[in-house]
Amino acid sequence: MRSIVIVVFLVLIYFGVGIEGDVKKYSSMYDNIDYNEIIKSDRLLKNYVNCLMERGTCTPDANELKRVLPEALQSNCQECTEPQKKGVFAVIKHMIQNKQNWWSELQSKYDPDGVYWEKYKDQWKAEYDI
């Protein structure tokens, strides 16, 4: 019996779930990205949009964003670290307020039916002033 408990514990650790049900987080490798630099630069922001829309080359961090974006939308960024959440929502807010055409393109690709927007908009507005 003791060996079963140890095996279960090790499996939980391997899959990133703690005993208290903590959720595994995305890699913190990109936590230090300067999101304000991206917001201030149309060129940088456009490169991310082009990557996500599959019409341009992708930097490693943009590729990672593209890889996790569908899952992050489904889980309301549950696996995002706090710096990732703050940065991503700062960029989203900027795009909604200043780059509506790019935001609309991304919405049409990643949330064409508005499911995620409807599901999370009240929370996003309350937490991130979107």
Coordinates of C-alpha atoms in Angstrom, one line a residue:
M1 CA 0.0 0.0 0.0
R2 CA 2.8 2.4 0.9
S3 CA 4.4 1.9 -2.5
I4 CA 1.2 2.8 -4.3
V5 CA 1.0 6.1 -2.4
I6 CA 4.6 6.8 -3.4
V7 CA 3.9 6.0 -7.0
V8 CA 0.8 8.2 -7.1
F9 CA 2.7 11.0 -5.4
L10 CA 5.5 10.8 -8.0
V11 CA 3.0 10.7 -10.9
L12 CA 1.3 13.9 -9.5
I13 CA 4.6 15.6 -9.2
Y14 CA 5.6 14.5 -12.7
F15 CA 2.4 15.9 -14.2
G16 CA 2.8 19.1 -12.3
V17 CA -0.2 18.6 -9.9
G18 CA 0.6 19.1 -6.2
I19 CA -1.2 17.4 -3.4
E20 CA -3.4 20.5 -2.9
G21 CA -4.5 20.4 -6.6
D22 CA -2.1 23.1 -7.8
V23 CA -2.1 23.5 -11.5
K24 CA 1.0 23.0 -13.5
K25 CA 2.2 26.3 -15.0
Y26 CA 3.7 27.1 -18.4
S27 CA 7.4 27.6 -18.5
S28 CA 8.5 30.8 -16.8
M29 CA 11.2 31.1 -19.4
Y30 CA 9.3 34.0 -21.0
D31 CA 8.2 35.8 -17.8
N32 CA 10.7 38.6 -18.3
I33 CA 9.5 39.7 -21.7
D34 CA 9.1 43.4 -21.8
Y35 CA 5.4 43.6 -22.8
N36 CA 5.5 47.4 -22.7
E37 CA 8.2 47.3 -25.4
I38 CA 5.9 45.2 -27.5
I39 CA 3.0 47.6 -26.9
K40 CA 5.0 50.6 -27.8
S41 CA 6.3 49.1 -31.1
D42 CA 3.9 48.6 -34.0
R43 CA 6.6 46.6 -35.7
L44 CA 7.0 44.1 -32.8
L45 CA 3.3 43.8 -32.2
K46 CA 2.6 43.3 -35.9
N47 CA 5.2 40.5 -36.0
Y48 CA 3.4 38.7 -33.2
V49 CA 0.1 39.2 -35.0
N50 CA 1.6 37.9 -38.2
C51 CA 3.0 34.9 -36.5
L52 CA -0.3 34.1 -34.8
M53 CA -2.1 34.5 -38.1
E54 CA 0.4 32.3 -39.8
R55 CA 1.5 34.9 -42.3
G56 CA 5.0 35.7 -41.0
T57 CA 8.0 34.2 -39.3
C58 CA 7.8 33.5 -35.6
T59 CA 10.3 34.2 -32.9
P60 CA 10.8 31.5 -30.3
D61 CA 8.5 33.3 -27.8
A62 CA 5.9 34.0 -30.5
N63 CA 6.0 30.3 -31.5
E64 CA 5.5 29.3 -27.8
L65 CA 2.5 31.7 -27.6
K66 CA 1.0 30.2 -30.7
R67 CA 1.5 26.7 -29.3
V68 CA -0.2 27.4 -26.0
L69 CA -2.8 29.9 -27.1
P70 CA -5.7 27.5 -27.8
E71 CA -5.2 25.7 -24.5
A72 CA -4.8 29.0 -22.6
L73 CA -8.1 30.3 -24.1
Q74 CA -9.9 27.1 -23.1
S75 CA -8.6 27.3 -19.5
N76 CA -8.7 31.1 -19.1
C77 CA -4.9 31.1 -18.8
Q78 CA -5.0 28.8 -15.8
E79 CA -1.5 27.6 -16.5
C80 CA -0.1 31.0 -17.1
T81 CA 2.3 32.5 -14.5
E82 CA 1.3 35.8 -13.0
P83 CA 3.8 37.8 -15.1
Q84 CA 2.5 36.1 -18.2
K85 CA -1.1 36.9 -17.3
K86 CA -0.3 40.6 -16.6
G87 CA 1.7 41.0 -19.8
V88 CA -0.8 39.2 -22.0
F89 CA -3.7 41.1 -20.7
A90 CA -1.8 44.4 -21.1
V91 CA -1.3 43.6 -24.7
I92 CA -4.9 42.5 -25.2
K93 CA -6.1 45.8 -23.6
H94 CA -3.8 47.8 -25.8
M95 CA -5.0 46.0 -28.9
I96 CA -8.7 46.4 -28.0
Q97 CA -8.2 50.1 -27.4
N98 CA -5.6 51.0 -30.1
K99 CA -5.3 48.2 -32.7
Q100 CA -8.9 47.0 -33.1
N101 CA -8.3 45.7 -36.7
W102 CA -5.5 43.4 -35.4
W103 CA -7.6 42.3 -32.4
S104 CA -10.5 41.5 -34.7
E105 CA -8.3 39.4 -36.9
L106 CA -7.0 37.4 -33.9
Q107 CA -10.6 37.0 -32.6
S108 CA -11.8 35.7 -35.9
K109 CA -9.2 33.0 -35.9
Y110 CA -9.0 32.0 -32.3
D111 CA -12.5 32.8 -31.1
P112 CA -14.7 32.9 -34.2
D113 CA -17.9 32.3 -32.3
G114 CA -17.0 34.6 -29.4
V115 CA -17.3 31.7 -26.9
Y116 CA -14.2 32.7 -24.9
W117 CA -15.0 36.4 -25.0
E118 CA -18.5 35.8 -23.6
K119 CA -17.3 33.3 -21.1
Y120 CA -14.5 35.5 -19.6
K121 CA -15.2 39.1 -20.5
D122 CA -16.7 40.1 -17.1
Q123 CA -13.7 38.6 -15.3
W124 CA -11.2 40.2 -17.7
K125 CA -12.9 43.5 -17.3
A126 CA -12.8 43.3 -13.5
E127 CA -9.3 41.9 -13.2
Y128 CA -7.5 43.6 -16.1
D129 CA -9.7 46.6 -16.9
I130 CA -10.2 45.4 -20.5

